[in-house]
Structures are given as C-alpha cells and as structure tokens.
C-alpha cells in the first residue's frame, strides 16, 4: 500500500492488524521525519478514522506504540493510530542535542520563526498538514475524520492543533498537558528560542489563551491529570483550564496517578472510546489469525 | 508493606493498582537482583495468585511491564504479576557483558555448575525458590497459588521451572519458547558454558526432554507461536513440541505474527485468562480512583 515516498523501518502483526514505522522526506521540516502507525483489522476498501498521538519531551515516534497499550482498543474500535516523532532530528543545527527540553525530542509542535530553528522546526504545519495528507495518500484513512491526543508537551500540542484547526479535528484529548506554556519554564525556554522575545507571538501556541479566546467554540476535549504528577505544579498548570468553566472540556483528576506511561496506559482505553464516539468509528471484534 | 529487605526503585499507580520495581540482595545469586511487580486493586487482607513472567535475551525486569500491556488484564482478573531480571548483573565475572546471548541478560533460568558462572548464575533456584518466598513475605500473595509464563529464553525458563517443579505451579504458558535448547545454537552456547560439556546434564533444562519424560503428568500448558518469527527455524523448534501429541499442551500457531512484544501484547490477555482460570483468580471491576 505505501508508495515510494515512504521507507518502511519495521512492521509487525499486532491485534489482528499491523503496526509499522516509516521514514519519509518532509517538505515542512526539510529533512527526514519518522512516524509509527497502527492499522486495525478492516475490510478491503474500508476507510477508517485516524487518531494522532503526540508524545512528550525526550520521546520519539516509538514511545506511544510501545508503552501505551493502545493498539488493543484501536483494534476493537476500528481506529487508525498515528504517532509522529517529537521533533526533526539530525538537522545540523548547532546545539540541537544539547538539552533534553529543547531541540531534538522537544519540538513543541509549533512553527519556529527564529533562526536557526525555523529552517527545520515546523512541527505545527507538519502535524496538521503534511502528515495527515501523507497518511491519507498511503493508508485507508477516512478523509477528514480525525482526532488528536497527546501527553505533556504532546498534550499541549494536541490541544493547540485542535484549537487552531477546529474544522480539521472532531475530538481532542490530553494526558497531563503543558496547559499554559507562556507561564511555565519548559514553555518559556522553548517559545523564547523558537518564537522570539515578543510574547504576543506565544499566545497562538498557548492552550489556556486559545481556549479563552475560543468562546467555547471548539471540538469536545477530554483531559486526564494525576495529582501525584511531579510536573503538575511547575510545568503543567492543568488547574488553570478548570477556571474556564468550559462545558466542552471534561477534566478528570486522579489522586494517585503520576506523569508516566503507566498513567497513560490506565486511561488510554477511555480516550480511544471518547475519540471513537466523536469520529463515528465502527467497533469490530478483534480478528486474530 | 515491603520490609527492609527490599529497596524500592520506582512506584506508579496503574489500572487502579500499583506497579513497582525493587532491588534486593539475593542469597542464590550472591548479589543484588531486581524485579518488577504489579499489584492489582484488592481488598485489605485479600490474598491473590501470582503469575511470574520470564523475559527473553537482552531484556530486564522492566521489559514486560513496559511493553506487554498485561496490567490491564491482571487488574481485571485479580492477578499479581512478577517479572524478575533475566540474569545477575555486575558480578565482576570477566566477560559477563561481552555477548548479547550469554552472561548479563542471558541467564537462561538455570543453576550454573561451571566456574566462574556458578558463583552467581543460579537463576533456576532464584526464580523457583528465593523470589516466590520473598514475594510471599512482602506482598499479598496467596501461598502456593502460582503460574509461570515467559517469552523466548523466558518461555524456555517458564516451561523448565514448571516441569521441574510441577507441585509449585498450577499453570504454565509460553510465547515463542526456546523449546529444545540442547539442539539449537543459543542453548548449546549457554549450556556448554553454564553446565559444561556433559550433554546429559543439559537435559534437565530442556523442555522437549522434560516433556518426553513427564508421562504427560504436568500442569496445563498454553503456547503461542508466530510463523513469521525469524527465530523459529534455527532457535525455537516449537514444532518439536507438537510431535509429543500431549493433550495437556495447547499449542496455537499464528500465521502473521513475529517474535516481538507486539505479538506478546496481542495474546497476553488470553494467557492471563488461562492462568487466572487455573489459579482460581477472582475477577473484579477495575477500580480507577
């Protein structure tokens, strides 16, 4: 099925479907990008909704597919899962590998405007335009039927993509999102270097600000947040979203859960059910061979 | 709950229960050993059956808990999951880290008899005696109610432990086990160095030979094997087990599946159900907070 534009890195049977990783040349990021995809069991010719998952700092396109245990639910619900990498890699930009919270593995899902990063770090356009078009060309994607989900930096990314492109995504969800990056250290470090010192430019990538200005006109949002998350107080500020009293946001607090994929795996089934409902996915019995 | 003998390395809420890793001094292995454990949601004072999972070459006590997606099923079924490391580590034995298929990460779940390995590599006694006793002392384990499962080298380990200690385990299962290690390269390399050149000594750690001599008097066994497994022909020889026509062995072939944890995750739920049934586990509704 995949055409020449995709190089396959690995492929495995999984829950009656197939999980694979690919590399392709990216127009927006001006270099090779990688993503993982899970195609659930389906009928020939059948088109399926797509749920994109954006991972957090230090992760890659592999992390979600290995750690979250989502394929089992996606197989039952008939959802394609797509997991892009968290940044361009090996761009040659000096210092790209110096920090774990900036550069490689930390693209923050924005379109950088500042040199030298703007030449490659165009993750917002990559995730919202280039990658979905690539998926639609090469896999049995139901055109225009998409949800987006993410964790931590990727939770920020999922909310920002969905809030800025409300016509493109029918459902949004996040685990422990960086909710107000303009006000917190990871976000301030990244935004100042990717977007520059004019903090007005930052607001276009700040979920709290986007939600304030949305007039509650946005796709339905599900957010899970652990109270034992060590990043909650300094970096996430998930409680700020609660102050919006937005009926389109379901924010669930979990007393004992932390920031790990053990938290994500515990609730990913409920997120997939939430997206499947809003995307009109057609549940099926898992068909192991 | 854990007493002084255990040092906790990490702990996470997971599916309404808790997943943790510990280090402890091992009497049999003469040094520190690590294991991971998942305790499902349970009532105060309730005792639960234990399923031990033995991982394959190059893996550690972390692999299964991160990649297999088993906690979800264990939470529903009321099973404790225990995953030991695959060998002693940092013993100081010369060459222990030289090979990926021998020494560190490759203990083969046997009691070595040959110098210098016998001083530390006592994984059979560790897994069947020391570790279950440690678990029983420190966690809500139902005494004497145990199953054992494993993958590849760990599938070999699970079958060998269960066949040599049939009174101790009520159910055995394996994914893609090294079924006849006396006849295949990984096994021959390991057995010759851990057990010496007298191949009669190898038979005590060879599942095929143990099954032949068991007179079909052993706990029920479930085995899953993918036909797309690249190690099947040279290293696993799972088809040899079919020739035994043993009604106590359920051997299932899967056309498209390979040797990866994507294969394991696809069928781990059925393995946990198999063990739960034989161990008399009491299913429960997952109790997220």
Coordinates of C-alpha atoms in Angstrom, one line a residue:
Chain A
X1 CA 0.0 0.0 0.0
X2 CA 2.6 2.6 1.0
X3 CA 4.1 4.3 -2.1
X4 CA 7.7 5.3 -2.9
X5 CA 7.5 8.3 -0.6
X6 CA 7.6 6.1 2.4
X7 CA 10.6 3.9 3.6
X8 CA 9.5 1.2 6.0
X9 CA 11.6 0.7 9.1
X10 CA 9.7 -2.1 10.8
X11 CA 6.4 -3.9 10.5
X12 CA 4.6 -6.3 12.9
X13 CA 1.3 -8.1 13.1
X14 CA -0.5 -6.8 16.2
X15 CA -4.0 -7.4 17.5
X16 CA -5.2 -8.7 14.1
X17 CA -3.9 -5.5 12.4
X18 CA -0.4 -4.2 11.7
X19 CA 1.9 -1.8 13.4
X20 CA 4.7 -0.2 11.4
X21 CA 7.2 2.6 11.4
X22 CA 8.2 4.7 8.4
X23 CA 10.6 7.4 7.4
X24 CA 9.9 10.0 4.7
X25 CA 11.3 13.2 3.4
X26 CA 9.4 16.2 4.9
X27 CA 8.8 19.3 3.0
X28 CA 8.0 21.4 6.0
X29 CA 10.8 20.1 8.2
X30 CA 13.3 20.0 5.3
X31 CA 14.7 16.6 6.2
X32 CA 13.6 13.0 7.0
X33 CA 10.8 12.5 9.5
X34 CA 9.6 9.3 11.2
X35 CA 6.2 8.1 12.3
X36 CA 4.6 5.0 13.6
X37 CA 1.2 3.8 12.5
X38 CA -1.2 1.1 13.7
X39 CA -3.8 -0.1 11.1
X40 CA -6.6 -2.1 12.8
X41 CA -8.2 -5.2 11.1
X42 CA -10.6 -3.9 8.4
X43 CA -12.4 -4.9 5.3
X44 CA -10.8 -4.4 1.9
X45 CA -11.7 -0.9 0.7
X46 CA -13.0 0.2 4.2
X47 CA -11.9 3.7 5.3
X48 CA -11.2 4.4 9.0
X49 CA -10.9 7.4 11.2
X50 CA -7.4 8.5 12.3
X51 CA -6.3 9.4 15.9
X52 CA -2.9 11.1 16.0
X53 CA -1.0 10.9 19.3
X54 CA 1.7 13.5 20.1
X55 CA 4.3 12.3 22.7
X56 CA 6.2 14.3 25.3
X57 CA 9.7 15.6 25.8
X58 CA 12.5 13.1 25.1
X59 CA 10.1 10.7 23.4
X60 CA 10.1 9.5 19.8
X61 CA 7.6 8.0 17.3
X62 CA 8.2 4.7 19.0
X63 CA 7.2 5.6 22.6
X64 CA 3.4 5.6 22.4
X65 CA 3.2 2.4 20.4
X66 CA 5.5 0.5 22.8
X67 CA 4.3 1.8 26.1
X68 CA 0.6 2.9 26.0
X69 CA -1.1 -0.4 25.2
X70 CA -3.5 1.5 22.8
X71 CA -3.5 -1.0 19.9
X72 CA -5.8 -3.4 21.7
X73 CA -8.5 -0.7 21.9
X74 CA -7.9 0.7 18.5
X75 CA -8.3 -2.8 17.0
X76 CA -11.7 -3.2 18.8
X77 CA -12.8 0.3 17.9
X78 CA -11.6 0.4 14.3
X79 CA -9.3 3.4 14.7
X80 CA -6.0 4.1 12.9
X81 CA -3.4 5.3 15.3
X82 CA -0.6 7.6 14.1
X83 CA 2.4 8.7 16.2
X84 CA 4.8 11.2 14.8
X85 CA 8.3 11.9 16.2
X86 CA 8.5 14.8 18.6
X87 CA 10.9 16.9 16.5
X88 CA 13.1 16.9 13.5
X89 CA 16.4 15.1 14.1
X90 CA 20.0 15.5 12.8
X91 CA 19.3 18.8 11.2
X92 CA 22.8 20.0 11.7
X93 CA 21.7 23.0 13.7
X94 CA 24.3 23.7 16.4
X95 CA 23.2 22.7 19.8
X96 CA 20.1 20.7 18.7
X97 CA 21.1 17.8 21.0
X98 CA 22.4 19.8 24.0
X99 CA 19.1 20.0 26.0
X100 CA 16.5 17.3 26.8
X101 CA 13.8 20.0 26.9
X102 CA 14.7 21.9 23.8
X103 CA 15.7 21.0 20.2
X104 CA 15.8 17.2 19.4
X105 CA 12.9 15.5 21.1
X106 CA 11.4 18.8 22.1
X107 CA 9.8 20.4 19.0
X108 CA 6.8 21.7 21.0
X109 CA 4.6 21.2 17.9
X110 CA 5.0 24.8 16.7
X111 CA 6.3 26.5 13.6
X112 CA 9.5 28.2 14.7
X113 CA 10.0 31.8 13.4
X114 CA 13.6 32.3 14.7
X115 CA 16.9 31.4 13.2
X116 CA 18.4 28.8 13.1
X117 CA 15.4 26.8 14.2
X118 CA 12.8 28.0 11.6
X119 CA 14.6 26.1 8.8
X120 CA 13.5 22.8 10.2
X121 CA 11.3 23.1 13.3
X122 CA 7.9 23.4 11.6
X123 CA 6.1 20.8 13.6
X124 CA 2.7 22.5 13.7
X125 CA 2.5 22.5 9.9
X126 CA 4.0 19.0 9.7
X127 CA 1.5 17.5 12.1
X128 CA -1.6 19.4 10.9
X129 CA -1.0 19.4 7.2
X130 CA 1.8 17.3 5.8
X131 CA 1.4 14.2 7.9
X132 CA -2.4 13.8 7.6
X133 CA -2.1 14.3 3.8
X134 CA 0.6 11.6 3.7
X135 CA -1.5 9.2 5.7
X136 CA -4.5 9.8 3.5
X137 CA -2.5 9.1 0.4
X138 CA -0.9 5.9 1.7
X139 CA -3.4 4.3 4.2
X140 CA -7.1 3.6 4.4
X141 CA -7.9 6.9 6.1
X142 CA -11.4 8.2 6.1
X143 CA -10.8 11.7 4.6
X144 CA -11.4 14.5 7.1
X145 CA -12.2 12.2 10.1
X146 CA -9.5 12.9 12.7
X147 CA -9.0 13.2 16.4
X148 CA -5.8 14.2 18.2
X149 CA -4.4 13.3 21.6
X150 CA -1.1 13.8 23.4
X151 CA 0.9 13.7 26.6
X152 CA 2.6 16.5 28.4
X153 CA 4.4 18.6 25.7
X154 CA 2.2 16.4 23.3
X155 CA -0.9 17.3 25.3
X156 CA -0.1 20.9 24.7
X157 CA 0.5 20.0 21.0
X158 CA -2.8 18.2 20.7
X159 CA -4.8 21.0 22.3
X160 CA -3.1 23.7 20.2
X161 CA -3.5 21.7 16.9
X162 CA -7.2 21.1 17.7
X163 CA -8.0 24.6 18.8
X164 CA -6.2 26.3 15.9
X165 CA -7.7 23.9 13.3
X166 CA -11.2 23.2 14.8
X167 CA -12.6 22.2 11.4
X168 CA -9.9 19.6 11.0
X169 CA -10.3 17.6 14.2
X170 CA -13.6 16.4 15.6
X171 CA -12.2 15.4 19.1
X172 CA -9.3 16.4 21.3
X173 CA -7.8 14.8 24.3
X174 CA -4.7 15.1 26.5
X175 CA -2.9 13.5 29.4
X176 CA -1.2 15.9 31.8
X177 CA -0.8 18.7 29.2
X178 CA 1.5 21.6 29.4
X179 CA -1.6 23.9 29.6
X180 CA -0.1 27.4 29.9
X181 CA 3.4 27.2 28.4
X182 CA 3.7 31.0 28.2
X183 CA 3.7 31.0 32.0
X184 CA 5.9 28.0 32.8
X185 CA 9.7 27.2 32.4
X186 CA 9.7 24.5 29.7
X187 CA 7.3 26.6 27.6
X188 CA 9.2 29.9 28.2
X189 CA 12.5 28.4 27.3
X190 CA 11.2 26.8 24.1
X191 CA 8.9 29.7 23.0
X192 CA 11.6 32.4 23.5
X193 CA 14.1 30.5 21.3
X194 CA 11.6 29.1 18.7
X195 CA 9.3 32.2 18.5
X196 CA 11.4 35.1 19.8
X197 CA 11.0 37.5 22.6
X198 CA 7.7 39.1 21.6
X199 CA 5.5 37.2 24.0
X200 CA 2.4 38.2 22.0
X201 CA 3.5 35.6 19.4
X202 CA 3.5 32.9 22.0
X203 CA -0.3 33.1 22.6
X204 CA -1.0 31.3 19.4
X205 CA 0.6 28.2 20.9
X206 CA -0.8 28.5 24.5
X207 CA -3.8 26.3 25.1
X208 CA -5.1 28.4 28.0
X209 CA -5.0 31.5 25.9
X210 CA -6.6 29.8 22.8
X211 CA -9.4 28.4 25.0
X212 CA -10.0 31.9 26.5
X213 CA -10.4 33.4 23.0
X214 CA -12.4 30.5 21.5
X215 CA -15.7 31.4 23.0
X216 CA -16.2 27.8 23.8
X217 CA -16.5 27.1 20.1
X218 CA -14.1 24.1 19.7
X219 CA -14.3 20.3 19.5
X220 CA -15.0 18.4 22.7
X221 CA -12.0 17.9 24.9
X222 CA -11.1 15.1 27.4
X223 CA -8.2 15.7 29.8
X224 CA -6.9 13.3 32.4
X225 CA -4.5 14.6 35.1
X226 CA -2.8 12.9 38.0
X227 CA -2.5 14.7 41.3
X228 CA 0.7 12.8 42.0
X229 CA 2.3 14.2 38.8
X230 CA 5.6 15.8 39.8
X231 CA 5.4 18.3 37.0
X232 CA 1.9 19.5 37.8
X233 CA 2.7 22.5 39.9
X234 CA 5.6 24.0 38.0
X235 CA 5.1 23.0 34.4
X236 CA 1.6 21.8 33.6
X237 CA -0.8 24.1 35.4
X238 CA -3.7 21.9 34.3
X239 CA -5.8 23.5 37.1
X240 CA -5.9 26.8 35.0
X241 CA -8.1 25.0 32.5
X242 CA -10.6 24.3 35.2
X243 CA -11.1 28.0 35.9
X244 CA -12.5 28.4 32.3
X245 CA -15.7 26.6 33.3
X246 CA -16.0 25.4 29.7
X247 CA -18.7 22.8 29.3
X248 CA -16.9 21.4 26.3
X249 CA -13.9 20.3 28.5
X250 CA -14.1 17.2 30.6
X251 CA -11.2 17.4 33.0
X252 CA -10.7 14.4 35.3
X253 CA -8.4 14.4 38.3
X254 CA -6.8 11.1 39.5
X255 CA -5.5 11.2 43.1
X256 CA -2.7 8.6 42.9
X257 CA -1.5 8.8 39.3
X258 CA 1.8 10.4 38.1
X259 CA 3.3 11.5 34.8
X260 CA 4.3 8.1 33.5
X261 CA 3.0 5.8 30.7
X262 CA 1.6 3.6 33.5
X263 CA -0.8 6.5 34.0
X264 CA -1.5 6.8 30.2
X265 CA -2.0 3.1 29.7
X266 CA -4.5 3.1 32.6
X267 CA -6.8 5.6 30.8
X268 CA -5.9 5.3 27.1
X269 CA -8.8 3.0 26.5
X270 CA -11.3 5.7 27.7
X271 CA -9.6 8.3 25.5
X272 CA -9.9 6.0 22.5
X273 CA -13.5 5.4 23.3
X274 CA -14.1 9.1 23.5
X275 CA -12.5 9.8 20.1
X276 CA -14.2 6.8 18.5
X277 CA -17.6 8.1 19.6
X278 CA -17.0 11.6 18.1
X279 CA -15.3 10.2 15.0
X280 CA -18.1 7.7 14.3
X281 CA -15.7 4.7 14.4
X282 CA -17.3 1.3 13.8
X283 CA -16.4 -1.2 16.5
X284 CA -15.5 -4.7 15.4
X285 CA -14.5 -8.0 17.0
X286 CA -10.7 -8.3 17.1
X287 CA -9.8 -10.8 14.4
X288 CA -6.6 -12.6 15.4
X289 CA -5.5 -15.0 12.7
Chain B
X1 CA 4.2 -3.3 53.1
X2 CA 7.6 -4.2 51.7
X3 CA 10.1 -4.8 54.6
X4 CA 13.7 -3.7 54.9
X5 CA 15.0 -6.5 52.6
X6 CA 13.5 -4.6 49.6
X7 CA 14.8 -1.3 48.2
X8 CA 12.1 0.4 46.1
X9 CA 13.4 1.8 42.7
X10 CA 10.1 3.2 41.3
X11 CA 6.4 3.0 42.0
X12 CA 3.4 4.1 39.9
X13 CA -0.4 3.9 40.2
X14 CA -1.6 1.7 37.3
X15 CA -5.0 0.4 36.4
X16 CA -6.3 1.1 40.0
X17 CA -3.4 -1.0 41.4
X18 CA 0.3 -0.3 41.7
X19 CA 3.4 -1.2 39.6
X20 CA 6.8 -1.0 41.2
X21 CA 10.4 -2.1 40.9
X22 CA 12.6 -3.3 43.7
X23 CA 16.2 -4.4 44.3
X24 CA 17.2 -6.9 47.0
X25 CA 20.2 -8.9 48.0
X26 CA 20.0 -12.4 46.6
X27 CA 21.3 -15.3 48.5
X28 CA 21.4 -17.6 45.5
X29 CA 22.8 -15.1 43.1
X30 CA 25.2 -13.6 45.6
X31 CA 24.5 -10.1 44.8
X32 CA 21.7 -7.6 44.1
X33 CA 18.8 -8.7 42.0
X34 CA 15.9 -6.6 40.6
X35 CA 12.3 -7.4 39.9
X36 CA 9.1 -5.6 38.9
X37 CA 5.7 -6.3 40.4
X38 CA 2.1 -5.3 39.6
X39 CA -0.4 -5.5 42.5
X40 CA -4.0 -5.3 41.2
X41 CA -6.7 -3.4 43.1
X42 CA -7.7 -5.6 46.0
X43 CA -9.5 -5.6 49.4
X44 CA -7.5 -5.2 52.6
X45 CA -6.3 -8.6 53.7
X46 CA -7.2 -10.3 50.4
X47 CA -4.6 -12.8 49.1
X48 CA -4.0 -13.1 45.3
X49 CA -2.5 -15.6 42.9
X50 CA 0.9 -14.8 41.4
X51 CA 1.9 -15.1 37.8
X52 CA 5.6 -14.8 37.1
X53 CA 6.8 -13.7 33.7
X54 CA 10.3 -14.6 32.5
X55 CA 11.6 -12.3 29.7
X56 CA 14.0 -13.2 26.9
X57 CA 17.5 -12.4 25.8
X58 CA 18.7 -8.8 26.3
X59 CA 15.6 -7.9 28.4
X60 CA 15.4 -6.8 32.0
X61 CA 12.8 -6.8 34.8
X62 CA 11.4 -3.7 33.1
X63 CA 10.6 -5.0 29.6
X64 CA 7.5 -7.0 30.3
X65 CA 5.8 -4.3 32.4
X66 CA 6.5 -1.6 29.8
X67 CA 5.8 -3.5 26.6
X68 CA 3.2 -6.3 27.1
X69 CA 0.2 -4.3 28.3
X70 CA -0.6 -7.1 30.8
X71 CA -1.5 -4.9 33.8
X72 CA -4.9 -4.1 32.3
X73 CA -5.9 -7.8 32.3
X74 CA -4.2 -8.5 35.6
X75 CA -6.2 -5.7 37.2
X76 CA -9.5 -7.2 35.9
X77 CA -8.6 -10.8 36.8
X78 CA -7.0 -10.1 40.2
X79 CA -3.6 -11.5 39.4
X80 CA -0.3 -10.3 40.9
X81 CA 2.4 -10.1 38.1
X82 CA 6.1 -10.6 38.9
X83 CA 8.9 -10.0 36.4
X84 CA 12.4 -10.9 37.5
X85 CA 15.6 -9.7 35.7
X86 CA 17.0 -12.1 33.1
X87 CA 20.3 -12.7 34.9
X88 CA 22.5 -11.4 37.7
X89 CA 24.3 -8.2 36.7
X90 CA 27.7 -6.6 37.6
X91 CA 29.0 -9.7 39.2
X92 CA 32.6 -8.9 38.2
X93 CA 32.9 -12.2 36.2
X94 CA 35.2 -11.5 33.3
X95 CA 33.3 -11.3 30.0
X96 CA 29.8 -11.2 31.5
X97 CA 28.9 -8.3 29.2
X98 CA 30.7 -9.4 26.1
X99 CA 27.8 -11.3 24.4
X100 CA 24.1 -10.4 24.0
X101 CA 23.2 -14.1 24.2
X102 CA 25.3 -15.2 27.1
X103 CA 26.1 -13.7 30.6
X104 CA 24.3 -10.5 31.5
X105 CA 20.7 -10.5 30.2
X106 CA 21.0 -14.2 29.3
X107 CA 20.9 -16.3 32.4
X108 CA 18.8 -19.0 30.8
X109 CA 17.0 -19.6 34.1
X110 CA 19.4 -22.4 35.1
X111 CA 21.7 -23.1 38.0
X112 CA 25.2 -22.9 36.5
X113 CA 27.6 -25.6 37.6
X114 CA 30.7 -24.4 35.9
X115 CA 33.3 -21.8 37.1
X116 CA 33.2 -18.9 37.1
X117 CA 29.4 -18.7 36.4
X118 CA 28.2 -20.9 39.2
X119 CA 29.1 -18.4 41.8
X120 CA 26.3 -16.0 40.7
X121 CA 24.2 -17.6 37.9
X122 CA 21.7 -19.5 39.9
X123 CA 18.6 -18.3 38.2
X124 CA 16.6 -21.5 38.5
X125 CA 16.8 -21.6 42.3
X126 CA 16.3 -17.8 42.4
X127 CA 13.1 -17.9 40.3
X128 CA 11.6 -21.0 41.8
X129 CA 12.6 -20.6 45.5
X130 CA 14.1 -17.3 46.6
X131 CA 11.9 -14.9 44.7
X132 CA 8.5 -16.5 45.4
X133 CA 9.4 -16.7 49.1
X134 CA 10.4 -13.0 49.0
X135 CA 7.1 -12.1 47.3
X136 CA 5.1 -14.1 49.8
X137 CA 6.8 -12.3 52.7
X138 CA 6.2 -8.8 51.3
X139 CA 3.1 -8.8 49.2
X140 CA -0.5 -10.1 49.4
X141 CA 0.3 -13.4 47.7
X142 CA -1.9 -16.4 48.1
X143 CA 0.5 -19.0 49.4
X144 CA 1.2 -21.8 46.8
X145 CA -1.0 -20.4 44.1
X146 CA 1.3 -19.6 41.2
X147 CA 1.5 -19.7 37.4
X148 CA 4.5 -19.0 35.3
X149 CA 4.8 -17.6 31.8
X150 CA 7.7 -16.4 29.6
X151 CA 8.9 -15.4 26.1
X152 CA 11.7 -16.9 24.0
X153 CA 14.6 -17.7 26.5
X154 CA 11.9 -16.9 29.2
X155 CA 9.5 -19.3 27.5
X156 CA 12.1 -22.0 27.9
X157 CA 12.5 -20.8 31.5
X158 CA 8.8 -21.0 32.3
X159 CA 8.4 -24.4 30.9
X160 CA 11.5 -25.7 32.7
X161 CA 10.5 -24.2 36.0
X162 CA 7.0 -25.6 35.7
X163 CA 8.0 -29.1 34.5
X164 CA 10.7 -29.5 37.2
X165 CA 8.5 -28.1 40.0
X166 CA 5.0 -29.3 39.0
X167 CA 3.7 -29.1 42.5
X168 CA 4.7 -25.5 42.7
X169 CA 3.0 -24.1 39.6
X170 CA -0.6 -24.8 38.6
X171 CA -0.4 -23.4 35.1
X172 CA 2.4 -22.8 32.5
X173 CA 2.5 -20.8 29.4
X174 CA 5.0 -19.5 26.8
X175 CA 5.3 -17.2 23.8
X176 CA 7.8 -18.5 21.2
X177 CA 9.8 -20.6 23.6
X178 CA 13.3 -22.0 23.1
X179 CA 11.8 -25.4 23.1
X180 CA 14.8 -27.7 22.6
X181 CA 17.9 -25.7 23.7
X182 CA 20.2 -28.8 23.7
X183 CA 19.7 -28.9 19.9
X184 CA 20.0 -25.2 19.0
X185 CA 22.7 -22.6 18.9
X186 CA 21.7 -20.2 21.7
X187 CA 21.0 -23.1 24.0
X188 CA 24.2 -25.0 23.1
X189 CA 26.4 -21.9 23.7
X190 CA 24.8 -21.2 27.0
X191 CA 24.5 -24.8 28.3
X192 CA 28.1 -25.7 27.4
X193 CA 29.5 -22.7 29.4
X194 CA 27.0 -22.8 32.3
X195 CA 26.6 -26.5 32.6
X196 CA 29.7 -28.0 31.0
X197 CA 30.4 -30.4 28.2
X198 CA 28.5 -33.4 29.6
X199 CA 25.3 -33.0 27.5
X200 CA 23.4 -35.4 29.8
X201 CA 23.4 -32.5 32.3
X202 CA 21.7 -30.3 29.8
X203 CA 18.5 -32.5 29.6
X204 CA 17.3 -31.2 33.0
X205 CA 16.9 -27.8 31.4
X206 CA 15.5 -28.9 28.0
X207 CA 11.7 -28.5 27.8
X208 CA 11.4 -31.1 25.0
X209 CA 13.3 -33.7 27.0
X210 CA 11.4 -32.9 30.2
X211 CA 8.1 -33.2 28.5
X212 CA 9.1 -36.6 26.9
X213 CA 10.0 -37.9 30.4
X214 CA 7.0 -36.4 32.2
X215 CA 4.5 -39.0 31.1
X216 CA 2.1 -36.1 30.4
X217 CA 2.0 -35.6 34.2
X218 CA 2.4 -31.9 34.3
X219 CA 0.4 -28.7 34.7
X220 CA -1.6 -27.5 31.7
X221 CA 0.4 -25.6 29.2
X222 CA -0.6 -22.8 26.7
X223 CA 1.9 -21.9 24.0
X224 CA 1.6 -19.3 21.3
X225 CA 3.9 -19.2 18.3
X226 CA 4.1 -17.0 15.3
X227 CA 5.0 -18.5 11.9
X228 CA 6.6 -15.1 10.9
X229 CA 9.0 -15.4 13.8
X230 CA 12.6 -15.1 12.4
X231 CA 14.0 -17.3 15.2
X232 CA 11.5 -20.2 14.8
X233 CA 13.5 -22.4 12.5
X234 CA 17.0 -22.1 14.0
X235 CA 16.5 -21.4 17.7
X236 CA 12.9 -22.2 18.9
X237 CA 11.9 -25.5 17.3
X238 CA 8.4 -25.1 18.7
X239 CA 7.2 -27.6 16.2
X240 CA 9.0 -30.3 18.1
X241 CA 6.5 -29.9 21.0
X242 CA 3.7 -30.7 18.6
X243 CA 5.2 -34.2 17.9
X244 CA 4.6 -35.1 21.5
X245 CA 0.8 -35.3 21.0
X246 CA 0.4 -34.2 24.6
X247 CA -3.2 -33.4 25.4
X248 CA -2.0 -31.1 28.3
X249 CA -0.4 -28.8 25.8
X250 CA -2.4 -26.2 23.8
X251 CA -0.1 -25.0 21.0
X252 CA -1.5 -22.3 18.8
X253 CA 0.1 -21.2 15.6
X254 CA -0.3 -17.6 14.3
X255 CA 0.4 -17.1 10.6
X256 CA 1.4 -13.4 10.5
X257 CA 3.0 -12.9 14.0
X258 CA 6.7 -12.5 14.7
X259 CA 8.9 -12.6 17.8
X260 CA 8.2 -9.0 19.1
X261 CA 6.3 -7.7 22.1
X262 CA 3.6 -6.6 19.6
X263 CA 3.0 -10.4 19.2
X264 CA 3.0 -10.9 23.0
X265 CA 0.7 -7.9 23.7
X266 CA -1.8 -9.3 21.2
X267 CA -2.2 -12.5 23.1
X268 CA -1.2 -11.8 26.7
X269 CA -4.8 -11.3 27.7
X270 CA -5.6 -14.8 26.7
X271 CA -2.6 -16.1 28.6
X272 CA -3.6 -14.2 31.7
X273 CA -7.1 -15.6 31.4
X274 CA -5.7 -19.1 31.1
X275 CA -3.6 -18.7 34.2
X276 CA -6.5 -17.0 36.1
X277 CA -8.8 -19.9 35.4
X278 CA -6.3 -22.5 36.7
X279 CA -5.3 -20.4 39.6
X280 CA -8.8 -19.7 40.7
X281 CA -8.4 -15.9 40.5
X282 CA -11.4 -13.8 41.3
X283 CA -12.2 -11.3 38.6
X284 CA -13.1 -7.8 39.6
X285 CA -14.1 -4.5 38.1
X286 CA -11.1 -2.2 37.6
X287 CA -11.3 0.4 40.3
X288 CA -9.7 3.6 39.0
X289 CA -9.8 6.4 41.5

